[in-house]
Coordinates of C-alpha atoms and ligand atoms in Angstrom, one line a residue:
X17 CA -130.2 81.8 109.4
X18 CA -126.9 83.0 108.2
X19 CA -126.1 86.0 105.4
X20 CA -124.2 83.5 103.7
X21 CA -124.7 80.1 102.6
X22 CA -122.1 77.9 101.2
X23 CA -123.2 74.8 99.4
X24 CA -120.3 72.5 98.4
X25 CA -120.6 70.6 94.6
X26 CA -121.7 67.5 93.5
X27 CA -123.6 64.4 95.8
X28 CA -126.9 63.7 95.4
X29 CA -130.7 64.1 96.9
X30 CA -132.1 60.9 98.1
X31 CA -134.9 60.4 101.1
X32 CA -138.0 61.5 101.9
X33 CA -138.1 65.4 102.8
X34 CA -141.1 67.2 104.6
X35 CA -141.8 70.5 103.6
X36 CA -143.4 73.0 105.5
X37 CA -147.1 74.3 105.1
X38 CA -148.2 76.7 102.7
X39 CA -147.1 80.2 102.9
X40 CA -150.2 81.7 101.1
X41 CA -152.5 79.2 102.9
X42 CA -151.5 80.0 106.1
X43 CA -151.7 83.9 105.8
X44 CA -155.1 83.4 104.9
X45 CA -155.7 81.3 108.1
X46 CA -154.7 83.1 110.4
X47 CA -156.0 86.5 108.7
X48 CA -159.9 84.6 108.0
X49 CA -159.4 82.9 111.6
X50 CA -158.8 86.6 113.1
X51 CA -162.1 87.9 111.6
X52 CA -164.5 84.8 112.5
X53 CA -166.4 84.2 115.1
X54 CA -165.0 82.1 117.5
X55 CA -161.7 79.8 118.0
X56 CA -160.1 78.7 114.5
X57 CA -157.6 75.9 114.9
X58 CA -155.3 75.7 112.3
X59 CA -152.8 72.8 111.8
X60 CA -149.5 72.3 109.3
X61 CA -149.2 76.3 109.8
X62 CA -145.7 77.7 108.6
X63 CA -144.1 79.4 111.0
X64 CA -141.8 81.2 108.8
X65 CA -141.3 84.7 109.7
X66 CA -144.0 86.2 106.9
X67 CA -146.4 84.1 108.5
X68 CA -145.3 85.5 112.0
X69 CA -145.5 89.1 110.5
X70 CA -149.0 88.3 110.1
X71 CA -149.8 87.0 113.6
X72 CA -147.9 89.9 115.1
X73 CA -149.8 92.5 112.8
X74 CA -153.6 90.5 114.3
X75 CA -151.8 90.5 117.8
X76 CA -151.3 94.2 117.6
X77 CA -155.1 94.2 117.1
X78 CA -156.2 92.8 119.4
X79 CA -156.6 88.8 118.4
X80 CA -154.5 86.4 120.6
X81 CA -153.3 84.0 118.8
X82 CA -151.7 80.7 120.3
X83 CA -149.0 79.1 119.3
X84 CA -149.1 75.1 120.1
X85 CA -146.6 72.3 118.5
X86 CA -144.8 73.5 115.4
X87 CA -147.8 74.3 112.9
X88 CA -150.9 74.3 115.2
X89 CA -152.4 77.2 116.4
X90 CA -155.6 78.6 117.9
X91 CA -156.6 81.8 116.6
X92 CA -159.4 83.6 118.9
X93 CA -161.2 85.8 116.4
X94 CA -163.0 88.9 117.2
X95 CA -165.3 89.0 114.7
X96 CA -165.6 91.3 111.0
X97 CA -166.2 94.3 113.6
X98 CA -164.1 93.4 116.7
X99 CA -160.3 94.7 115.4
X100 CA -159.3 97.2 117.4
X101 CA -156.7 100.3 115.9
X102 CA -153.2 99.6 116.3
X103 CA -151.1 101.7 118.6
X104 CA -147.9 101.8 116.1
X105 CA -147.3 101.2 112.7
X106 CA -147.1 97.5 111.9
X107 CA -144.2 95.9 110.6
X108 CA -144.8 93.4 108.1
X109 CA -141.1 92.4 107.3
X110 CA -140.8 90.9 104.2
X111 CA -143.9 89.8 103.6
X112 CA -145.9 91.3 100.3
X113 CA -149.2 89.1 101.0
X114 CA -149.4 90.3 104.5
X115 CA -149.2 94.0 103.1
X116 CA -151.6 93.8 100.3
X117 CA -154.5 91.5 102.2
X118 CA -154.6 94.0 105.2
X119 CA -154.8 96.5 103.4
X120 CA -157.8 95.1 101.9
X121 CA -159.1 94.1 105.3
X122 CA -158.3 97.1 107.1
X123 CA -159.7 99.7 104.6
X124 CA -163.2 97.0 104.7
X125 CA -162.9 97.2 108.8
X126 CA -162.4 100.7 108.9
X127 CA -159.3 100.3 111.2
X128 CA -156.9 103.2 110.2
X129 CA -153.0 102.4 110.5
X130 CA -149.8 102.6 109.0
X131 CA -148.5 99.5 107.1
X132 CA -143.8 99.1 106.7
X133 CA -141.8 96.9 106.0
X134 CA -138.0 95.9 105.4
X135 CA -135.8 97.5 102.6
X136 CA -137.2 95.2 99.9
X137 CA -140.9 95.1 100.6
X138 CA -140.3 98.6 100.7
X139 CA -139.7 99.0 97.0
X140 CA -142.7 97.2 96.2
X141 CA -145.9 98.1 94.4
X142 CA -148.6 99.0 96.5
X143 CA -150.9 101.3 93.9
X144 CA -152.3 98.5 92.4
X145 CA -153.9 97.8 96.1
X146 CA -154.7 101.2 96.7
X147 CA -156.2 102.2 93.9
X148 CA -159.1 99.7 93.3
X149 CA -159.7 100.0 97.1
X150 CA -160.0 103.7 96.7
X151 CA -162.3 103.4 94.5
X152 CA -164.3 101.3 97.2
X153 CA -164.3 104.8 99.1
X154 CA -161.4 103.5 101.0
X155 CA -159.0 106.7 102.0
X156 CA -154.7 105.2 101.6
X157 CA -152.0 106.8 100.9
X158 CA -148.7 105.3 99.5
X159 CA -145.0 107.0 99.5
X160 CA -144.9 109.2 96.2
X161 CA -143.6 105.9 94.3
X162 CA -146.5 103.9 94.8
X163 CA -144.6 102.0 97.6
X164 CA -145.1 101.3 101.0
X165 CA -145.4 102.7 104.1
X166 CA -149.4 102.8 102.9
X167 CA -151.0 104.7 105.7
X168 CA -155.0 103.6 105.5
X169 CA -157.1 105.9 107.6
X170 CA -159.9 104.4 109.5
X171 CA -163.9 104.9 109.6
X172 CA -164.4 105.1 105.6
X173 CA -167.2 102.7 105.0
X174 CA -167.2 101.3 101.4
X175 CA -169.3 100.4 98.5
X176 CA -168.6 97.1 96.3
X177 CA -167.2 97.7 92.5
X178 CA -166.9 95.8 89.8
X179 CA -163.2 95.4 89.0
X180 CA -160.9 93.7 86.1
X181 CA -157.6 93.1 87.5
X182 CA -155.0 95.3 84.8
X183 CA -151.9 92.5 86.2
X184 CA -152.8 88.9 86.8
X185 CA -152.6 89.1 90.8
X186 CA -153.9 86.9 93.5
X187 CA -152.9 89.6 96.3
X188 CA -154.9 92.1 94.5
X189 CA -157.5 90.3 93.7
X190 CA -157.8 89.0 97.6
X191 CA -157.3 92.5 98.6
X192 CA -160.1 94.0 96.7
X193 CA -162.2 90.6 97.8
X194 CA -161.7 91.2 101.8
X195 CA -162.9 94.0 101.4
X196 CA -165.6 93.1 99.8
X197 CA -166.9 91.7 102.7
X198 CA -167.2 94.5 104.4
X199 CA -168.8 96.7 101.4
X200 CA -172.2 97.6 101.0
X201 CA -173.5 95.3 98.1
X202 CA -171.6 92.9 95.5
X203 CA -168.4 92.8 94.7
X204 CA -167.0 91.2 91.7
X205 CA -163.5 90.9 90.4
X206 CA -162.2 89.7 87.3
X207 CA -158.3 88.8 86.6
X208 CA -156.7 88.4 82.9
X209 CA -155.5 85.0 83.8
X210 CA -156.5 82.6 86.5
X211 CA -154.3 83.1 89.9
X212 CA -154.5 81.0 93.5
X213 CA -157.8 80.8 94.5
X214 CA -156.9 80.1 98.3
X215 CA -158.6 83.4 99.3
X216 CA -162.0 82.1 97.5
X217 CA -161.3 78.3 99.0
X218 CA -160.8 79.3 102.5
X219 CA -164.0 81.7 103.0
X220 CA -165.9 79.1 101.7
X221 CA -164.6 76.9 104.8
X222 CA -165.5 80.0 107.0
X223 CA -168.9 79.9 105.8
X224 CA -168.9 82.7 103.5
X225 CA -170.5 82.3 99.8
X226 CA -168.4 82.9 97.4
X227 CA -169.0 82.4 93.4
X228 CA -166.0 81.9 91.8
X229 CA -163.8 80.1 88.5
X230 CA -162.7 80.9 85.2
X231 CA -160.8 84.3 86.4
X232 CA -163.7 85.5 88.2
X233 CA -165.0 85.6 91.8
X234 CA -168.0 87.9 93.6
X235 CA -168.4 88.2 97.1
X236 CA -171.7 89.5 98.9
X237 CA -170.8 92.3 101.2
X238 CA -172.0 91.6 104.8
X239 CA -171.7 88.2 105.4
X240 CA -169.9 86.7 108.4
X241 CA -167.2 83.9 109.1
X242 CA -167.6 81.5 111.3
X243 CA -164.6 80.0 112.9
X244 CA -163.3 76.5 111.4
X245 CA -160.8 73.9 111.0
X246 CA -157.6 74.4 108.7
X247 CA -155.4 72.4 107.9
X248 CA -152.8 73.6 106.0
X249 CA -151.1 71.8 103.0
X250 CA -147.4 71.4 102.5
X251 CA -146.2 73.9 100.1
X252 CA -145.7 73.3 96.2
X253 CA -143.4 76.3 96.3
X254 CA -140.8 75.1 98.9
X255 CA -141.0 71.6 97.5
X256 CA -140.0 72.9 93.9
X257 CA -136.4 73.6 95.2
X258 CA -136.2 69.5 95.7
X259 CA -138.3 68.7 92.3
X260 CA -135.5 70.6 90.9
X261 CA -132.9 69.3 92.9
X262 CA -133.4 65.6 92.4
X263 CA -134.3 66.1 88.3
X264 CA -131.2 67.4 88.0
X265 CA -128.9 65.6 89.8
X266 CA -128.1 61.8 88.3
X267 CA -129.2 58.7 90.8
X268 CA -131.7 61.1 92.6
X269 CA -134.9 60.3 93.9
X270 CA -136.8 61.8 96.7
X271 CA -140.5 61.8 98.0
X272 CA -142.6 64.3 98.8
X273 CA -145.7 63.9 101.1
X274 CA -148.8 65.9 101.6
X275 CA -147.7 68.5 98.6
X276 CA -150.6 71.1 97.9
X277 CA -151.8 70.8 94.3
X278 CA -154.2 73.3 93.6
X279 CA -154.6 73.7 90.2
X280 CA -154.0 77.3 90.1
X281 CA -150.6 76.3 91.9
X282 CA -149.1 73.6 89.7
X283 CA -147.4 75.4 86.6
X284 CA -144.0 74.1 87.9
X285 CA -145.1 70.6 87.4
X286 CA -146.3 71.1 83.8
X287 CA -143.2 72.8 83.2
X288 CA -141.2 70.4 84.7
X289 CA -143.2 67.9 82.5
X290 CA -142.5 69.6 79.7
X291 CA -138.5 69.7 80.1
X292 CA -138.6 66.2 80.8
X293 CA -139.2 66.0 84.4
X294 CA -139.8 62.2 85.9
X295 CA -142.6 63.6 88.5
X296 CA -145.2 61.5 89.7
X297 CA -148.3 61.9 91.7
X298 CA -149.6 59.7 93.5
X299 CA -152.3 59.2 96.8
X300 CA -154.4 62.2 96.0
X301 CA -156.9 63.5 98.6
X302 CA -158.2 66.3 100.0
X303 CA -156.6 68.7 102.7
X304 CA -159.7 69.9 103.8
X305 CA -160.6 72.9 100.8
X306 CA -157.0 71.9 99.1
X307 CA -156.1 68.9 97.0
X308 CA -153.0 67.2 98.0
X309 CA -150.8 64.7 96.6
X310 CA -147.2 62.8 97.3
X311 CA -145.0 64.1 94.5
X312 CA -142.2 61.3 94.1
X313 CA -139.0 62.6 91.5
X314 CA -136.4 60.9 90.1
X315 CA -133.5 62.5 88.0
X316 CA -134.1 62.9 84.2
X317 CA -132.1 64.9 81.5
X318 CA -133.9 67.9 80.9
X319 CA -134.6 69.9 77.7
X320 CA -135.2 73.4 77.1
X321 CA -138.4 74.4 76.0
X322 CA -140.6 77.4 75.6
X323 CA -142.5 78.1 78.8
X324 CA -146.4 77.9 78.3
X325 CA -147.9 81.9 78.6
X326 CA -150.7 80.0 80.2
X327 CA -148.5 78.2 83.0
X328 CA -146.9 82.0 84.2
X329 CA -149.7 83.1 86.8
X330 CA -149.5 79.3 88.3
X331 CA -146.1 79.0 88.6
X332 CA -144.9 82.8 89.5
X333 CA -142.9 81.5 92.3
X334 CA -140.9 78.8 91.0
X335 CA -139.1 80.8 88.1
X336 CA -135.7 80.6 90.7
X337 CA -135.7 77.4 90.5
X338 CA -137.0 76.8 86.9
X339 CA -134.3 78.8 85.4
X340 CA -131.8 76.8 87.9
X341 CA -133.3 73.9 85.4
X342 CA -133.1 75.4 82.7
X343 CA -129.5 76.0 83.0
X344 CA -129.0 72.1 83.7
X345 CA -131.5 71.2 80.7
X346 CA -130.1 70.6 76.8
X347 CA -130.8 73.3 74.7
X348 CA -132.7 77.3 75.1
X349 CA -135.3 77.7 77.9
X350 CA -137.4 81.0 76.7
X351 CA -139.8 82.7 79.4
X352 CA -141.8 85.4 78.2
X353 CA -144.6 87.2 79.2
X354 CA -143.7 87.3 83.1
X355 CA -142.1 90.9 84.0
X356 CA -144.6 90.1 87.1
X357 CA -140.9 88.7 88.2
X358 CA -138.9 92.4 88.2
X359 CA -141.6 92.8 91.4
X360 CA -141.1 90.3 93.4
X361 CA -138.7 89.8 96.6
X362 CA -136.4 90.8 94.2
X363 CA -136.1 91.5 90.5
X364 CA -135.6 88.1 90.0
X365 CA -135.1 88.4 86.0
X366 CA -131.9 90.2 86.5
X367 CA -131.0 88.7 90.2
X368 CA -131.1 84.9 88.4
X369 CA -129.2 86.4 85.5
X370 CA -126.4 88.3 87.2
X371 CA -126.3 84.8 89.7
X372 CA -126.6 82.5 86.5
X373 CA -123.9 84.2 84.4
X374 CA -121.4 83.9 87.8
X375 CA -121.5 80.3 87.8
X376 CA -120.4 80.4 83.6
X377 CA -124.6 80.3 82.1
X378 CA -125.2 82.9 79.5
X379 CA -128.6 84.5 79.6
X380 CA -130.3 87.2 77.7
X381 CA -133.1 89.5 79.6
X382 CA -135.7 90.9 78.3
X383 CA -138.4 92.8 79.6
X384 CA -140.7 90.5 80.7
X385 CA -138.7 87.1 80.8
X386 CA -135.6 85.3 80.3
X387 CA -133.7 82.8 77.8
X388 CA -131.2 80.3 79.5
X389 CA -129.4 78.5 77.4
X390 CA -128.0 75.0 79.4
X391 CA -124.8 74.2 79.9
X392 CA -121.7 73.4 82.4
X393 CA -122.1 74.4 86.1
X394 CA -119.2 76.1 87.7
X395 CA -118.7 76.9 91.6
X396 CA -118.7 80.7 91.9
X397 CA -120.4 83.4 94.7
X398 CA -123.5 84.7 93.9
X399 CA -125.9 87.5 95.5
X400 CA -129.4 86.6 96.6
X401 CA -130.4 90.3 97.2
X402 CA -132.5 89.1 100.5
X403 CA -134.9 86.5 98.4
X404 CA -135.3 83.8 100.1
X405 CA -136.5 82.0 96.6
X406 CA -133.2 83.4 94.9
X407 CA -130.8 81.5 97.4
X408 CA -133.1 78.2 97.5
X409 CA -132.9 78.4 94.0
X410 CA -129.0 78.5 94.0
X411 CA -128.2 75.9 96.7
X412 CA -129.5 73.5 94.3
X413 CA -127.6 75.0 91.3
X414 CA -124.7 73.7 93.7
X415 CA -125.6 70.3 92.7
X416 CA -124.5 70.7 89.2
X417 CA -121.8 73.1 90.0
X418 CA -117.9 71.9 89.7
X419 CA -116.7 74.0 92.8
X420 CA -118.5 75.4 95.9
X421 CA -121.7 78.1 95.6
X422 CA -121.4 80.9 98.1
X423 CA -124.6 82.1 98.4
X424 CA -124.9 85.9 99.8
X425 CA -127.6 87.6 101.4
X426 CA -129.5 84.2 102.1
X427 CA -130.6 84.9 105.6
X428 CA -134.3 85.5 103.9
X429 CA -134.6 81.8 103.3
X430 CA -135.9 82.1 107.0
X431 CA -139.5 83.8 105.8
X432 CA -140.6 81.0 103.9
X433 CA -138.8 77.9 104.6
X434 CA -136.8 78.1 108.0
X435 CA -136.0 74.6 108.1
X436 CA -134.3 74.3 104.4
X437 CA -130.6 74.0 105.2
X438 CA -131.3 71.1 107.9
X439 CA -133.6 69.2 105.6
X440 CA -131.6 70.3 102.4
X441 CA -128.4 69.1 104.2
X442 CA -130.2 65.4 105.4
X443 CA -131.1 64.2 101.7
X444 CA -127.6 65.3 100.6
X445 CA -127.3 68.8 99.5
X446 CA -123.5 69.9 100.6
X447 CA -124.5 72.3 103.1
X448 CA -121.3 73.6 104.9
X449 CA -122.5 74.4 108.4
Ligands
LIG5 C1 -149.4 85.3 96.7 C2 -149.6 85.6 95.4 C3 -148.5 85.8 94.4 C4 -147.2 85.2 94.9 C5 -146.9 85.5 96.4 C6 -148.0 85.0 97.3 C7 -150.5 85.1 97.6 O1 -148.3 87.2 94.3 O2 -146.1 85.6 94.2 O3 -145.7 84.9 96.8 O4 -150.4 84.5 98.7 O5 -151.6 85.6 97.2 P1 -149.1 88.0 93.2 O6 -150.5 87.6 93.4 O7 -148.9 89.5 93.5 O8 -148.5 87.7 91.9

């Protein structure tokens, strides 16, 4: 993937575009497939390179994991008690789920090592992991901003707690959950607004009882997994880019197969909705513990609205491209209640904003959110700062735009969606090659 993407104006997005599986859903695969008993084949796995972060971190202890066809894999778990310490520190890129989960996993397993990653997961909060898993009994230790490397020693066994979530998180919550399995006795968490429940779905498919819903899941310490079949949705968050993408670019229409639709994952559509959006779902079913559904969009003029407080947690992903509509849509697009976004990949409330206000749309920050007033789209060069979501989001923006979008620092598009420019390019986004 290159630095720098350019993305020449206008066209339109037109076809049928397949997006890859589901980042969150296929960490957890591979991470519950590492720890069951037995071979776990997993199918519609992305192979972006967070995923592969988190093969390579289970390779390094020990679990071979096989690589078939794009997205199917064979996992040979060792077992809750079979991980074996790492020899070196293990490099988890980019990826902020891989971090946060092992650390949950290792402090429960008792496997001491040292967790890094690149310049921007290096900025990243990692106390609000480390400190409810310390108060399991769990021994990490974090540099002296709260940010990674986190070094967890090993052999600490720990005790279940009772813990309310002070952010609305679903890597802290899965965190303090995995390693609940491994604690002596209940654990129950309890978040201040419903996040992704993949981590409560997916033990369930490994056999492990979970109660959970309403904000609230407790897991019985103890309990094994035993390995299973997962397939792996396509995801909602990579197929936003193209909801976004065809609503606002007149004479677009483009389909969407086999989209994950979780509940706790479908904010962008009701916000979509509630701008005007023409999205339609259609052939629900199930993808094994997942509800899936073929998401067809056709352009529509958009309108600026006040984003739901609700719809925050379930959408925390697709603000990029949301505010990438907003700019497009008639009239003020307020977010509130989402400073969640200054620790992501990126900051993305001042990345969008600095990116936003080069192609000629006036924003105001605040804290916690964002108001995007819509207007006229011109070409212009805009920093992604290494988030892959940041320059997804702006390669649509190009759409609207009335002169090229250089796009720099893009090569992160790679850890989520590698195969965006190709399919971008093929429904009829000016990708310049
Ligand atoms: C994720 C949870 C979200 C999301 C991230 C993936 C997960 O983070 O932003 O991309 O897989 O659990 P938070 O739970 O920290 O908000």
């Amino acid at each position: 993937m290159n630095e720098r993407l350019e993305v020449r104006p206008g066209g339109r997005l037109a076809g049928t575009v397949a997006v890859p599986g589901d980042k969150s859903v296929s960490h957890r695969a591979v991470m519950l497939g590492a720890l069951a008993d037995g071979v776990t084949e997993v199918s519609g796995c992305l192979m972006g390179e967070d995923v592969v972060s988190t093969m390579d971190a289970f390779r390094a202890m020990g679990v071979a994991v096989d690589v078939h066809a794009a997205g199917r894999l064979s996992v040979h778990g060792v077992g809750v008690d079979g991980l074996r310490t790492p020899g070196a520190p293990l490099d988890l890129g980019n990826s902020g789920t891989s971090m946060r989960l092992l650390a949950g996993i290792l402090a429960g397993a008792g496997v001491g090592a040292t967790l890094t990653g690149d310049a921007s997961l290096s900025r990243r909060p990692m106390k609000r992991v480390a400190e409810p898993l310390g108060r399991m009994g769990a021994v990490i230790e974090t540099a002296p901003g709260g940010t990674p490397p986190l070094v967890v020693a090993g052999g600490h066994p720990l005790s279940a707690i009772d813990y309310a979530l002070p952010v609305a998180s679903a890597q802290v919550k899965s965190a303090v959950l995995l390693a609940g399995l491994f604690a002596a006795g209940t654990t129950r968490v309890s978040e201040p607004a419903p996040t992704r429940d993949h981590t409560e779905r997916m033990l369930g498919a490994f056999g492990v009882e979970v109660d959970y819903g309403g904000g609230r899941a407790a897991i019985r310490g103890g309990q094994r997994l035993a390995a299973a079949e997962i397939v792996v949705p396509a995801d909602i968050s990579s197929a936003a880019f193209f909801l976004v993408g065809a609503s606002i670019t007149p004479d677009s229409a483009l389909h969407l197969p086999g989209i994950g639709v979780n509940p706790t994952r479908t904010g962008i559509l009701e916000i979509l909705a509630a701008m005007g959006a023409d999205i339609r779902r259609g052939a629900e079913r199930r993808c094994g513990d997942e509800p899936v559904a073929d998401l067809e969009v056709r352009a529509a003029p958009l309108r600026g609205i006040t984003i739901p407080p609700h719809t925050v947690p379930l959408a925390i992903d697709e603000f990029p491209a949301v505010f990438v509509a907003a700019a497009c849509a008639e009239g003020t697009t307020v977010l509130r209640g989402a400073e969640e976004l200054r620790h992501k990949e990126s900051d993305r409330i001042a990345v969008m904003a600095d990116g936003l206000a080069a192609l000629g749309i006036a924003c105001e920050t605040f804290a916690d959110g964002i108001a995007i007033t819509g207007g006229r789209l011109r070409g212009g060069r805009v920093d992604a700062h290494g988030d892959h979501r940041i320059a997804m989001a702006f390669a649509m923006a190009a759409l609207r735009a009335d002169g090229p979008v250089v796009i720099d620092n893009a090569a992160a598009i790679a850890t989520s969606f590698p195969e965006f420019t190709a399919r971008a390019a093929a429904t009829g986004l000016g990708i310049v090659a």
